[in-house]
Amino acid sequence: MVLKVAPIWVYSNNDRKNFLFSELGFSDFVCTKGGSPAFLNLRIRRNWECLSVFFPRATIPVEDEIPLTPGVAAPGGIVEATQITEGRGFHRDLNSLPKPLSAVDLKASLSEGSMIRVAYQGVPGSYSETAAVKAYPECETVPCDEIEAAFKAVELRLMDKAVLPIESSVGGSIHHNYDLLLHHRLHIVGEVRLKVNHFLLALPGIRKEELKCVLSHPQVLDQCEITLNKLGVTRVSVDDSAGAALIVASKGLRDTGAVASSRAAEIYGLDILDYRIRDDSENITRFLILAREPIIPGTDRPFKTSIVFTLEEGPGVLFKALAVFALRDINLLKVESRPQKRRPIRVAYDDSNKGRATYFDYLFYIDFEASMAEPRSQYALGHLQEFARFLRVLGCYPVVTV
């Protein structure tokens, strides 16, 4: 495979003595490079800095909107995350299922051949696994006990890709996962949208009236509150909805149910007691596909670009930052703000050099509808650096079409 070097550009105002790259976790891999990169068409000021990474000349594209199992797509072209299947017998050999990787035992090696290995948080039957298979139908999915382990598995070249849930139409943004995008070196190379359905599961032969307790992920339990209140059951939170199904099956809990996918019911030999028990009729979750290497941005189809930046303090500075996109007819798809954890408070000084007020110092995450290969995107980011204290491109990737 032929390798090329691609410069990934970040910006930092190093003139500010009170701001350090180490506060954002980048001090160990930022390098200074003069001149303009091949795919940018703007004047690069000296305070743009680049991260040089190797990536293959050709990458495997994300195949969007491909269902996990044969079936009919839902209205609007969004595929159901789970399909109703005929129940199977109780899964008697749960030990044969793949064991989740942890951050301390990432010692496996990449399998031979061209099959893509995709890491996800949870156990088989989770919605993240469904998203991985939807993006890469022929991939090998590898469960991890936590999302940090999935990131590290890709960074250490044990896996090719990672799947990260980023927002839900019901629960909104997943803030912790936004923080992970900044603290790790992976690039966004695609996205997947799933229409998620929740099912009430239990051991074979158990009726709904016999349940006293229901296990699932806390967000899933919240999304099924009306149904669970009618049942009068105790709700217990676990790390993963499919993991809840695994607990019920492996421990033989006859008075305990789980809220998970129909695929989890099939894998762990559970019966589906109730179908589509979510409170909202539409529940769409967006997942990001992450890789070590970025993809080459193009103009042959719609692209989306994700960035993160911080701003100088001052009146109207956020308005000015957002205006650089409006001036170039660039559509903003999402704006998310997160406090900086390592330095949350900023003190403003007056002419007497006395602190007069404190502010939360924020990171701004923005998705905009344009490719980095377009001059308007390049000029917009060049304009944005006039207000930004830090700027990083998280990824430029194809827009999911419905």
mmCIF file of C-alpha atoms in Angstrom:
data_model
loop_
_atom_site.group_PDB
_atom_site.id
_atom_site.type_symbol
_atom_site.label_atom_id
_atom_site.label_comp_id
_atom_site.label_asym_id
_atom_site.label_seq_id
_atom_site.Cartn_x
_atom_site.Cartn_y
_atom_site.Cartn_z
ATOM 1 C CA MET A 1 0.000 0.000 0.000
ATOM 2 C CA VAL A 2 1.347 3.408 -0.954
ATOM 3 C CA LEU A 3 1.494 5.870 1.916
ATOM 4 C CA LYS A 4 1.331 9.651 1.778
ATOM 5 C CA VAL A 5 1.846 12.339 4.385
ATOM 6 C CA ALA A 6 -1.156 14.548 5.132
ATOM 7 C CA PRO A 7 -0.777 17.712 7.205
ATOM 8 C CA ILE A 8 -3.572 18.199 9.728
ATOM 9 C CA TRP A 9 -3.771 21.819 10.783
ATOM 10 C CA VAL A 10 -4.415 23.286 14.199
ATOM 11 C CA TYR A 11 -4.053 26.873 15.326
ATOM 12 C CA SER A 12 -2.785 28.305 18.558
ATOM 13 C CA ASN A 13 -2.115 31.884 19.585
ATOM 14 C CA ASN A 14 1.233 31.294 21.220
ATOM 15 C CA ASP A 15 1.613 35.001 21.918
ATOM 16 C CA ARG A 16 -0.609 34.486 24.939
ATOM 17 C CA LYS A 17 1.727 33.473 27.740
ATOM 18 C CA ASN A 18 -1.124 32.263 29.941
ATOM 19 C CA PHE A 19 -2.271 29.653 27.402
ATOM 20 C CA LEU A 20 -0.446 26.349 27.000
ATOM 21 C CA PHE A 21 -1.049 23.587 24.485
ATOM 22 C CA SER A 22 -0.518 21.111 27.308
ATOM 23 C CA GLU A 23 -3.772 22.300 28.825
ATOM 24 C CA LEU A 24 -5.578 20.718 25.883
ATOM 25 C CA GLY A 25 -3.403 17.614 25.845
ATOM 26 C CA PHE A 26 -1.500 18.353 22.609
ATOM 27 C CA SER A 27 1.952 19.309 23.861
ATOM 28 C CA ASP A 28 3.459 15.933 22.971
ATOM 29 C CA PHE A 29 2.599 15.838 19.283
ATOM 30 C CA VAL A 30 2.266 19.362 17.860
ATOM 31 C CA CYS A 31 5.042 20.299 15.432
ATOM 32 C CA THR A 32 5.672 23.548 13.603
ATOM 33 C CA LYS A 33 5.826 23.536 9.826
ATOM 34 C CA GLY A 34 5.989 26.518 7.505
ATOM 35 C CA GLY A 35 4.290 26.904 4.139
ATOM 36 C CA SER A 36 0.858 25.916 2.898
ATOM 37 C CA PRO A 37 -0.413 22.326 2.721
ATOM 38 C CA ALA A 38 -1.381 20.907 -0.640
ATOM 39 C CA PHE A 39 -5.121 20.925 -0.054
ATOM 40 C CA LEU A 40 -5.382 24.416 1.466
ATOM 41 C CA ASN A 41 -5.649 27.516 -0.679
ATOM 42 C CA LEU A 42 -5.096 30.312 1.802
ATOM 43 C CA ARG A 43 -2.239 32.179 3.410
ATOM 44 C CA ILE A 44 -1.086 30.182 6.384
ATOM 45 C CA ARG A 45 0.122 32.414 9.160
ATOM 46 C CA ARG A 46 3.028 31.344 11.307
ATOM 47 C CA ASN A 47 0.728 30.493 14.171
ATOM 48 C CA TRP A 48 -0.907 27.656 12.236
ATOM 49 C CA GLU A 49 0.723 24.419 13.304
ATOM 50 C CA CYS A 50 0.443 21.023 11.723
ATOM 51 C CA LEU A 51 0.248 17.393 12.740
ATOM 52 C CA SER A 52 1.725 15.194 10.019
ATOM 53 C CA VAL A 53 0.152 11.759 9.779
ATOM 54 C CA PHE A 54 0.437 8.917 7.283
ATOM 55 C CA PHE A 55 -2.647 7.613 5.526
ATOM 56 C CA PRO A 56 -3.298 5.258 2.602
ATOM 57 C CA ARG A 57 -3.890 6.738 -0.827
ATOM 58 C CA ALA A 58 -7.270 5.036 -1.008
ATOM 59 C CA THR A 59 -9.628 4.381 1.883
ATOM 60 C CA ILE A 60 -12.679 2.198 2.164
ATOM 61 C CA PRO A 61 -15.756 4.451 2.077
ATOM 62 C CA VAL A 62 -18.480 4.355 4.661
ATOM 63 C CA GLU A 63 -21.503 2.596 3.203
ATOM 64 C CA ASP A 64 -24.389 4.531 4.700
ATOM 65 C CA GLU A 65 -27.967 3.377 5.141
ATOM 66 C CA ILE A 66 -27.275 -0.361 4.867
ATOM 67 C CA PRO A 67 -29.449 -2.418 7.240
ATOM 68 C CA LEU A 68 -27.986 -4.941 9.629
ATOM 69 C CA THR A 69 -30.354 -7.693 8.497
ATOM 70 C CA PRO A 70 -32.530 -8.061 5.411
ATOM 71 C CA GLY A 71 -35.692 -6.033 5.749
ATOM 72 C CA VAL A 72 -37.613 -3.031 4.564
ATOM 73 C CA ALA A 73 -36.218 0.425 5.250
ATOM 74 C CA ALA A 74 -38.246 2.741 7.428
ATOM 75 C CA PRO A 75 -39.929 5.827 5.922
ATOM 76 C CA GLY A 76 -37.404 8.477 4.928
ATOM 77 C CA GLY A 77 -34.707 5.894 4.187
ATOM 78 C CA ILE A 78 -33.504 5.550 7.791
ATOM 79 C CA VAL A 79 -33.066 1.901 8.607
ATOM 80 C CA GLU A 80 -34.410 0.423 11.810
ATOM 81 C CA ALA A 81 -31.589 -0.316 14.220
ATOM 82 C CA THR A 82 -33.148 -3.657 15.111
ATOM 83 C CA GLN A 83 -35.333 -6.048 13.194
ATOM 84 C CA ILE A 84 -37.960 -8.344 14.693
ATOM 85 C CA THR A 85 -36.736 -11.902 14.393
ATOM 86 C CA GLU A 86 -38.103 -15.210 15.477
ATOM 87 C CA GLY A 87 -36.876 -16.089 18.939
ATOM 88 C CA ARG A 88 -34.310 -18.780 19.340
ATOM 89 C CA GLY A 89 -33.672 -21.106 22.214
ATOM 90 C CA PHE A 90 -31.759 -20.048 25.289
ATOM 91 C CA HIS A 91 -28.106 -19.344 24.486
ATOM 92 C CA ARG A 92 -26.502 -22.093 26.574
ATOM 93 C CA ASP A 93 -22.882 -21.236 25.812
ATOM 94 C CA LEU A 94 -22.521 -17.561 26.670
ATOM 95 C CA ASN A 95 -18.800 -18.120 27.183
ATOM 96 C CA SER A 96 -18.425 -18.505 23.412
ATOM 97 C CA LEU A 97 -19.317 -14.852 22.861
ATOM 98 C CA PRO A 98 -16.426 -12.423 22.299
ATOM 99 C CA LYS A 99 -15.031 -10.980 25.512
ATOM 100 C CA PRO A 100 -14.962 -7.171 25.739
ATOM 101 C CA LEU A 101 -11.517 -5.641 25.555
ATOM 102 C CA SER A 102 -10.356 -3.491 28.438
ATOM 103 C CA ALA A 103 -7.829 -0.670 28.449
ATOM 104 C CA VAL A 104 -5.306 -2.851 30.299
ATOM 105 C CA ASP A 105 -5.331 -5.956 28.099
ATOM 106 C CA LEU A 106 -5.108 -4.522 24.577
ATOM 107 C CA LYS A 107 -2.546 -7.083 23.419
ATOM 108 C CA ALA A 108 -4.264 -8.611 20.399
ATOM 109 C CA SER A 109 -2.839 -8.207 16.914
ATOM 110 C CA LEU A 110 -4.661 -7.233 13.756
ATOM 111 C CA SER A 111 -6.113 -10.192 11.908
ATOM 112 C CA GLU A 112 -4.688 -11.030 8.514
ATOM 113 C CA GLY A 113 -6.609 -10.093 5.412
ATOM 114 C CA SER A 114 -8.589 -7.043 4.430
ATOM 115 C CA MET A 115 -11.521 -7.338 6.867
ATOM 116 C CA ILE A 116 -11.969 -4.121 8.802
ATOM 117 C CA ARG A 117 -11.967 -4.474 12.586
ATOM 118 C CA VAL A 118 -14.282 -1.995 14.294
ATOM 119 C CA ALA A 119 -14.193 -1.383 18.053
ATOM 120 C CA TYR A 120 -17.291 -0.355 19.986
ATOM 121 C CA GLN A 121 -18.316 0.038 23.614
ATOM 122 C CA GLY A 122 -20.585 -2.667 25.003
ATOM 123 C CA VAL A 123 -21.277 -6.324 24.286
ATOM 124 C CA PRO A 124 -22.685 -8.068 21.189
ATOM 125 C CA GLY A 125 -26.208 -6.872 20.474
ATOM 126 C CA SER A 126 -25.575 -3.245 21.433
ATOM 127 C CA TYR A 127 -26.714 -0.375 19.234
ATOM 128 C CA SER A 128 -23.096 0.656 18.672
ATOM 129 C CA GLU A 129 -22.391 -2.760 17.156
ATOM 130 C CA THR A 130 -25.383 -2.292 14.867
ATOM 131 C CA ALA A 131 -23.978 1.071 13.762
ATOM 132 C CA ALA A 132 -20.597 -0.522 13.055
ATOM 133 C CA VAL A 133 -22.129 -3.220 10.850
ATOM 134 C CA LYS A 134 -24.272 -0.650 9.087
ATOM 135 C CA ALA A 135 -21.160 1.365 8.216
ATOM 136 C CA TYR A 136 -19.077 -1.683 7.235
ATOM 137 C CA PRO A 137 -21.326 -4.691 6.487
ATOM 138 C CA GLU A 138 -18.381 -7.102 6.143
ATOM 139 C CA CYS A 139 -16.448 -5.860 9.193
ATOM 140 C CA GLU A 140 -15.378 -7.750 12.286
ATOM 141 C CA THR A 141 -16.853 -6.041 15.340
ATOM 142 C CA VAL A 142 -14.863 -6.099 18.576
ATOM 143 C CA PRO A 143 -16.564 -5.208 21.896
ATOM 144 C CA CYS A 144 -14.779 -3.053 24.490
ATOM 145 C CA ASP A 145 -15.716 -2.650 28.120
ATOM 146 C CA GLU A 146 -15.590 1.161 27.880
ATOM 147 C CA ILE A 147 -15.344 3.750 25.141
ATOM 148 C CA GLU A 148 -11.818 4.752 26.214
ATOM 149 C CA ALA A 149 -10.650 1.217 25.411
ATOM 150 C CA ALA A 150 -12.131 1.515 21.919
ATOM 151 C CA PHE A 151 -10.192 4.752 21.319
ATOM 152 C CA LYS A 152 -6.941 3.238 22.580
ATOM 153 C CA ALA A 153 -7.404 0.078 20.505
ATOM 154 C CA VAL A 154 -7.482 2.189 17.332
ATOM 155 C CA GLU A 155 -4.617 4.440 18.444
ATOM 156 C CA LEU A 156 -2.459 1.370 19.158
ATOM 157 C CA ARG A 157 -3.309 -0.060 15.703
ATOM 158 C CA LEU A 158 -5.101 -3.052 17.204
ATOM 159 C CA MET A 159 -8.342 -1.973 15.486
ATOM 160 C CA ASP A 160 -8.996 -0.090 12.259
ATOM 161 C CA LYS A 161 -12.005 1.980 13.285
ATOM 162 C CA ALA A 162 -14.074 2.901 16.340
ATOM 163 C CA VAL A 163 -17.767 3.744 16.607
ATOM 164 C CA LEU A 164 -18.817 6.596 18.905
ATOM 165 C CA PRO A 165 -22.430 7.593 19.703
ATOM 166 C CA ILE A 166 -22.504 11.390 19.687
ATOM 167 C CA GLU A 167 -26.142 12.525 19.898
ATOM 168 C CA SER A 168 -29.738 11.350 20.036
ATOM 169 C CA SER A 169 -32.889 13.046 18.822
ATOM 170 C CA VAL A 170 -34.406 12.261 22.226
ATOM 171 C CA GLY A 171 -31.534 12.620 24.703
ATOM 172 C CA GLY A 172 -29.491 15.259 22.875
ATOM 173 C CA SER A 173 -25.697 15.441 22.811
ATOM 174 C CA ILE A 174 -23.501 12.938 24.647
ATOM 175 C CA HIS A 175 -21.152 15.421 26.281
ATOM 176 C CA HIS A 176 -18.543 12.976 27.547
ATOM 177 C CA ASN A 177 -17.977 11.714 24.014
ATOM 178 C CA TYR A 178 -17.423 15.264 22.768
ATOM 179 C CA ASP A 179 -14.633 15.574 25.330
ATOM 180 C CA LEU A 180 -13.072 12.345 24.054
ATOM 181 C CA LEU A 181 -12.841 13.754 20.531
ATOM 182 C CA LEU A 182 -10.457 16.416 21.811
ATOM 183 C CA HIS A 183 -8.426 14.248 24.163
ATOM 184 C CA HIS A 184 -7.566 11.618 21.545
ATOM 185 C CA ARG A 185 -5.827 11.782 18.165
ATOM 186 C CA LEU A 186 -8.441 10.033 16.039
ATOM 187 C CA HIS A 187 -10.145 11.614 13.027
ATOM 188 C CA ILE A 188 -13.826 11.543 12.093
ATOM 189 C CA VAL A 189 -14.144 9.692 8.768
ATOM 190 C CA GLY A 190 -17.900 9.051 8.597
ATOM 191 C CA GLU A 191 -21.215 9.004 10.412
ATOM 192 C CA VAL A 192 -24.160 6.636 10.789
ATOM 193 C CA ARG A 193 -27.758 7.367 11.741
ATOM 194 C CA LEU A 194 -29.902 4.665 13.337
ATOM 195 C CA LYS A 195 -33.582 4.627 14.132
ATOM 196 C CA VAL A 196 -33.478 2.954 17.527
ATOM 197 C CA ASN A 197 -36.240 0.750 18.950
ATOM 198 C CA HIS A 198 -36.327 -0.622 22.476
ATOM 199 C CA PHE A 199 -37.819 -3.993 23.449
ATOM 200 C CA LEU A 200 -38.729 -5.474 26.821
ATOM 201 C CA LEU A 201 -36.906 -8.804 27.198
ATOM 202 C CA ALA A 202 -37.049 -11.631 29.745
ATOM 203 C CA LEU A 203 -36.238 -15.315 30.137
ATOM 204 C CA PRO A 204 -38.385 -17.723 28.096
ATOM 205 C CA GLY A 205 -41.775 -18.371 29.681
ATOM 206 C CA ILE A 206 -41.791 -15.262 31.862
ATOM 207 C CA ARG A 207 -44.765 -12.881 31.616
ATOM 208 C CA LYS A 208 -44.622 -9.091 32.023
ATOM 209 C CA GLU A 209 -46.680 -9.269 35.221
ATOM 210 C CA GLU A 210 -43.979 -11.391 36.878
ATOM 211 C CA LEU A 211 -41.241 -8.786 36.476
ATOM 212 C CA LYS A 212 -40.175 -6.827 39.535
ATOM 213 C CA CYS A 213 -37.035 -5.191 38.138
ATOM 214 C CA VAL A 214 -35.805 -4.006 34.733
ATOM 215 C CA LEU A 215 -32.174 -3.402 33.743
ATOM 216 C CA SER A 216 -30.804 -1.157 30.993
ATOM 217 C CA HIS A 217 -28.659 1.862 30.205
ATOM 218 C CA PRO A 218 -29.917 4.948 32.112
ATOM 219 C CA GLN A 219 -30.783 6.845 28.897
ATOM 220 C CA VAL A 220 -32.731 3.860 27.598
ATOM 221 C CA LEU A 221 -34.675 3.624 30.851
ATOM 222 C CA ASP A 222 -35.521 7.323 30.609
ATOM 223 C CA GLN A 223 -36.727 6.871 27.035
ATOM 224 C CA CYS A 224 -39.138 4.105 28.131
ATOM 225 C CA GLU A 225 -40.398 5.774 31.307
ATOM 226 C CA ILE A 226 -44.142 5.637 30.476
ATOM 227 C CA THR A 227 -44.173 1.876 29.818
ATOM 228 C CA LEU A 228 -42.008 1.050 32.815
ATOM 229 C CA ASN A 229 -44.158 3.191 35.129
ATOM 230 C CA LYS A 230 -47.245 1.267 34.023
ATOM 231 C CA LEU A 231 -45.492 -1.992 34.851
ATOM 232 C CA GLY A 232 -44.550 -0.687 38.302
ATOM 233 C CA VAL A 233 -41.055 -2.201 38.143
ATOM 234 C CA THR A 234 -37.842 -1.047 39.780
ATOM 235 C CA ARG A 235 -35.392 0.410 37.254
ATOM 236 C CA VAL A 236 -31.694 -0.423 37.618
ATOM 237 C CA SER A 237 -29.030 1.260 35.485
ATOM 238 C CA VAL A 238 -26.181 -0.680 33.859
ATOM 239 C CA ASP A 239 -23.439 0.376 31.441
ATOM 240 C CA ASP A 240 -24.984 -1.085 28.291
ATOM 241 C CA SER A 241 -28.465 -2.135 27.164
ATOM 242 C CA ALA A 242 -27.189 -5.343 25.561
ATOM 243 C CA GLY A 243 -25.188 -5.945 28.726
ATOM 244 C CA ALA A 244 -28.487 -5.887 30.629
ATOM 245 C CA ALA A 245 -29.766 -8.707 28.413
ATOM 246 C CA LEU A 246 -26.553 -10.635 29.034
ATOM 247 C CA ILE A 247 -26.959 -10.280 32.819
ATOM 248 C CA VAL A 248 -30.545 -11.558 32.755
ATOM 249 C CA ALA A 249 -29.608 -14.529 30.552
ATOM 250 C CA SER A 250 -26.350 -15.510 32.262
ATOM 251 C CA LYS A 251 -27.719 -15.286 35.797
ATOM 252 C CA GLY A 252 -31.132 -16.746 34.997
ATOM 253 C CA LEU A 253 -33.016 -13.861 36.651
ATOM 254 C CA ARG A 254 -36.696 -14.851 36.437
ATOM 255 C CA ASP A 255 -38.103 -11.730 38.082
ATOM 256 C CA THR A 256 -35.870 -9.326 36.128
ATOM 257 C CA GLY A 257 -36.221 -8.045 32.586
ATOM 258 C CA ALA A 258 -34.032 -5.982 30.277
ATOM 259 C CA VAL A 259 -34.695 -3.203 27.778
ATOM 260 C CA ALA A 260 -32.515 -3.757 24.730
ATOM 261 C CA SER A 261 -32.576 -4.509 21.004
ATOM 262 C CA SER A 262 -34.292 -7.457 19.360
ATOM 263 C CA ARG A 263 -30.836 -8.573 18.224
ATOM 264 C CA ALA A 264 -29.823 -8.843 21.895
ATOM 265 C CA ALA A 265 -32.901 -11.025 22.480
ATOM 266 C CA GLU A 266 -31.780 -13.326 19.653
ATOM 267 C CA ILE A 267 -28.165 -13.510 20.832
ATOM 268 C CA TYR A 268 -28.949 -14.248 24.487
ATOM 269 C CA GLY A 269 -32.022 -16.430 23.988
ATOM 270 C CA LEU A 270 -34.553 -14.072 25.592
ATOM 271 C CA ASP A 271 -38.222 -13.599 24.761
ATOM 272 C CA ILE A 272 -39.596 -10.242 23.591
ATOM 273 C CA LEU A 273 -42.443 -9.321 25.945
ATOM 274 C CA ASP A 274 -43.229 -5.905 24.486
ATOM 275 C CA TYR A 275 -42.360 -4.213 21.195
ATOM 276 C CA ARG A 276 -41.203 -0.646 20.613
ATOM 277 C CA ILE A 277 -41.730 0.587 24.149
ATOM 278 C CA ARG A 278 -40.013 3.952 23.684
ATOM 279 C CA ASP A 279 -41.979 7.033 24.754
ATOM 280 C CA ASP A 280 -41.181 8.964 21.560
ATOM 281 C CA SER A 281 -42.242 7.518 18.242
ATOM 282 C CA GLU A 282 -39.004 8.685 16.592
ATOM 283 C CA ASN A 283 -35.641 8.020 18.218
ATOM 284 C CA ILE A 284 -32.679 8.527 15.904
ATOM 285 C CA THR A 285 -29.121 8.266 17.192
ATOM 286 C CA ARG A 286 -26.098 9.578 15.315
ATOM 287 C CA PHE A 287 -22.787 7.727 15.524
ATOM 288 C CA LEU A 288 -19.332 8.843 14.376
ATOM 289 C CA ILE A 289 -16.802 6.572 12.687
ATOM 290 C CA LEU A 290 -13.251 7.299 13.890
ATOM 291 C CA ALA A 291 -9.892 6.269 12.434
ATOM 292 C CA ARG A 292 -6.203 7.030 12.862
ATOM 293 C CA GLU A 293 -5.924 8.600 9.413
ATOM 294 C CA PRO A 294 -8.191 11.263 7.926
ATOM 295 C CA ILE A 295 -9.817 10.753 4.549
ATOM 296 C CA ILE A 296 -8.983 12.995 1.620
ATOM 297 C CA PRO A 297 -11.725 15.661 1.347
ATOM 298 C CA GLY A 298 -13.349 16.032 -2.054
ATOM 299 C CA THR A 299 -15.974 18.045 -3.876
ATOM 300 C CA ASP A 300 -17.605 15.208 -5.819
ATOM 301 C CA ARG A 301 -20.350 14.816 -3.177
ATOM 302 C CA PRO A 302 -21.564 16.686 -0.079
ATOM 303 C CA PHE A 303 -19.033 16.780 2.757
ATOM 304 C CA LYS A 304 -19.304 17.838 6.375
ATOM 305 C CA THR A 305 -16.450 19.308 8.435
ATOM 306 C CA SER A 306 -16.187 19.181 12.233
ATOM 307 C CA ILE A 307 -13.954 21.602 14.146
ATOM 308 C CA VAL A 308 -13.281 22.649 17.741
ATOM 309 C CA PHE A 309 -11.920 26.018 18.881
ATOM 310 C CA THR A 310 -11.617 28.452 21.761
ATOM 311 C CA LEU A 311 -12.054 32.220 21.535
ATOM 312 C CA GLU A 312 -10.538 35.385 22.945
ATOM 313 C CA GLU A 313 -12.672 37.179 25.520
ATOM 314 C CA GLY A 314 -14.573 40.233 24.337
ATOM 315 C CA PRO A 315 -17.981 41.595 23.307
ATOM 316 C CA GLY A 316 -19.450 39.952 20.229
ATOM 317 C CA VAL A 317 -16.518 37.593 19.702
ATOM 318 C CA LEU A 318 -18.755 34.514 19.325
ATOM 319 C CA PHE A 319 -20.921 36.402 16.842
ATOM 320 C CA LYS A 320 -17.824 37.313 14.842
ATOM 321 C CA ALA A 321 -16.645 33.694 14.889
ATOM 322 C CA LEU A 322 -19.945 32.370 13.565
ATOM 323 C CA ALA A 323 -20.201 35.177 11.016
ATOM 324 C CA VAL A 324 -17.139 33.878 9.127
ATOM 325 C CA PHE A 325 -19.331 31.012 7.920
ATOM 326 C CA ALA A 326 -22.407 33.106 7.125
ATOM 327 C CA LEU A 327 -20.314 35.509 5.048
ATOM 328 C CA ARG A 328 -19.362 32.587 2.797
ATOM 329 C CA ASP A 329 -22.797 30.929 2.636
ATOM 330 C CA ILE A 330 -21.652 27.967 4.710
ATOM 331 C CA ASN A 331 -24.484 26.194 6.513
ATOM 332 C CA LEU A 332 -23.845 25.455 10.213
ATOM 333 C CA LEU A 333 -25.338 22.070 11.134
ATOM 334 C CA LYS A 334 -24.531 21.995 14.853
ATOM 335 C CA VAL A 335 -22.953 24.188 17.534
ATOM 336 C CA GLU A 336 -21.957 22.649 20.873
ATOM 337 C CA SER A 337 -20.115 24.305 23.779
ATOM 338 C CA ARG A 338 -18.186 22.508 26.504
ATOM 339 C CA PRO A 339 -16.306 24.031 29.478
ATOM 340 C CA GLN A 340 -12.570 23.436 29.444
ATOM 341 C CA LYS A 341 -11.991 20.917 32.213
ATOM 342 C CA ARG A 342 -8.310 21.609 32.779
ATOM 343 C CA ARG A 343 -8.801 25.360 33.031
ATOM 344 C CA PRO A 344 -12.511 26.090 33.495
ATOM 345 C CA ILE A 345 -12.244 29.640 34.891
ATOM 346 C CA ARG A 346 -10.865 32.696 33.074
ATOM 347 C CA VAL A 347 -10.128 35.903 34.991
ATOM 348 C CA ALA A 348 -10.599 39.238 33.175
ATOM 349 C CA TYR A 349 -8.225 42.073 34.140
ATOM 350 C CA ASP A 350 -8.833 45.823 33.945
ATOM 351 C CA ASP A 351 -6.341 48.645 33.359
ATOM 352 C CA SER A 352 -5.142 48.479 36.957
ATOM 353 C CA ASN A 353 -4.203 44.821 36.429
ATOM 354 C CA LYS A 354 -6.787 43.679 38.966
ATOM 355 C CA GLY A 355 -9.123 40.817 38.291
ATOM 356 C CA ARG A 356 -12.653 42.146 37.924
ATOM 357 C CA ALA A 357 -14.659 39.067 36.890
ATOM 358 C CA THR A 358 -14.370 35.371 36.160
ATOM 359 C CA TYR A 359 -15.796 33.475 33.209
ATOM 360 C CA PHE A 360 -16.129 29.868 32.236
ATOM 361 C CA ASP A 361 -13.649 29.148 29.447
ATOM 362 C CA TYR A 362 -15.430 27.229 26.685
ATOM 363 C CA LEU A 363 -14.571 24.980 23.802
ATOM 364 C CA PHE A 364 -16.890 25.299 20.802
ATOM 365 C CA TYR A 365 -17.601 22.310 18.580
ATOM 366 C CA ILE A 366 -19.084 23.119 15.174
ATOM 367 C CA ASP A 367 -20.247 20.971 12.260
ATOM 368 C CA PHE A 368 -20.588 22.838 8.973
ATOM 369 C CA GLU A 369 -21.748 21.707 5.558
ATOM 370 C CA ALA A 370 -18.733 22.160 3.300
ATOM 371 C CA SER A 371 -15.577 20.300 2.333
ATOM 372 C CA MET A 372 -12.087 21.364 3.341
ATOM 373 C CA ALA A 373 -11.258 21.054 -0.359
ATOM 374 C CA GLU A 374 -13.459 24.085 -1.070
ATOM 375 C CA PRO A 375 -11.831 27.550 -0.993
ATOM 376 C CA ARG A 376 -14.751 28.978 1.031
ATOM 377 C CA SER A 377 -13.975 26.554 3.892
ATOM 378 C CA GLN A 378 -10.311 27.456 3.785
ATOM 379 C CA TYR A 379 -11.023 31.189 3.817
ATOM 380 C CA ALA A 380 -13.560 30.759 6.642
ATOM 381 C CA LEU A 381 -11.019 28.994 8.856
ATOM 382 C CA GLY A 382 -8.370 31.527 7.935
ATOM 383 C CA HIS A 383 -10.766 34.260 9.048
ATOM 384 C CA LEU A 384 -11.714 32.352 12.211
ATOM 385 C CA GLN A 385 -8.105 32.214 13.383
ATOM 386 C CA GLU A 386 -8.239 35.993 13.887
ATOM 387 C CA PHE A 387 -10.534 35.385 16.880
ATOM 388 C CA ALA A 388 -9.500 31.893 17.950
ATOM 389 C CA ARG A 389 -6.948 31.058 20.597
ATOM 390 C CA PHE A 390 -7.003 27.416 19.461
ATOM 391 C CA LEU A 391 -8.496 25.722 16.388
ATOM 392 C CA ARG A 392 -8.451 22.084 15.298
ATOM 393 C CA VAL A 393 -10.161 20.230 12.443
ATOM 394 C CA LEU A 394 -11.637 16.999 13.861
ATOM 395 C CA GLY A 395 -12.574 15.563 10.490
ATOM 396 C CA CYS A 396 -13.962 16.164 7.005
ATOM 397 C CA TYR A 397 -16.238 13.338 5.875
ATOM 398 C CA PRO A 398 -19.147 12.578 3.525
ATOM 399 C CA VAL A 399 -22.635 13.693 4.550
ATOM 400 C CA VAL A 400 -25.129 10.902 5.128
ATOM 401 C CA THR A 401 -27.762 11.076 2.386
ATOM 402 C CA VAL A 402 -31.305 9.829 2.991
#
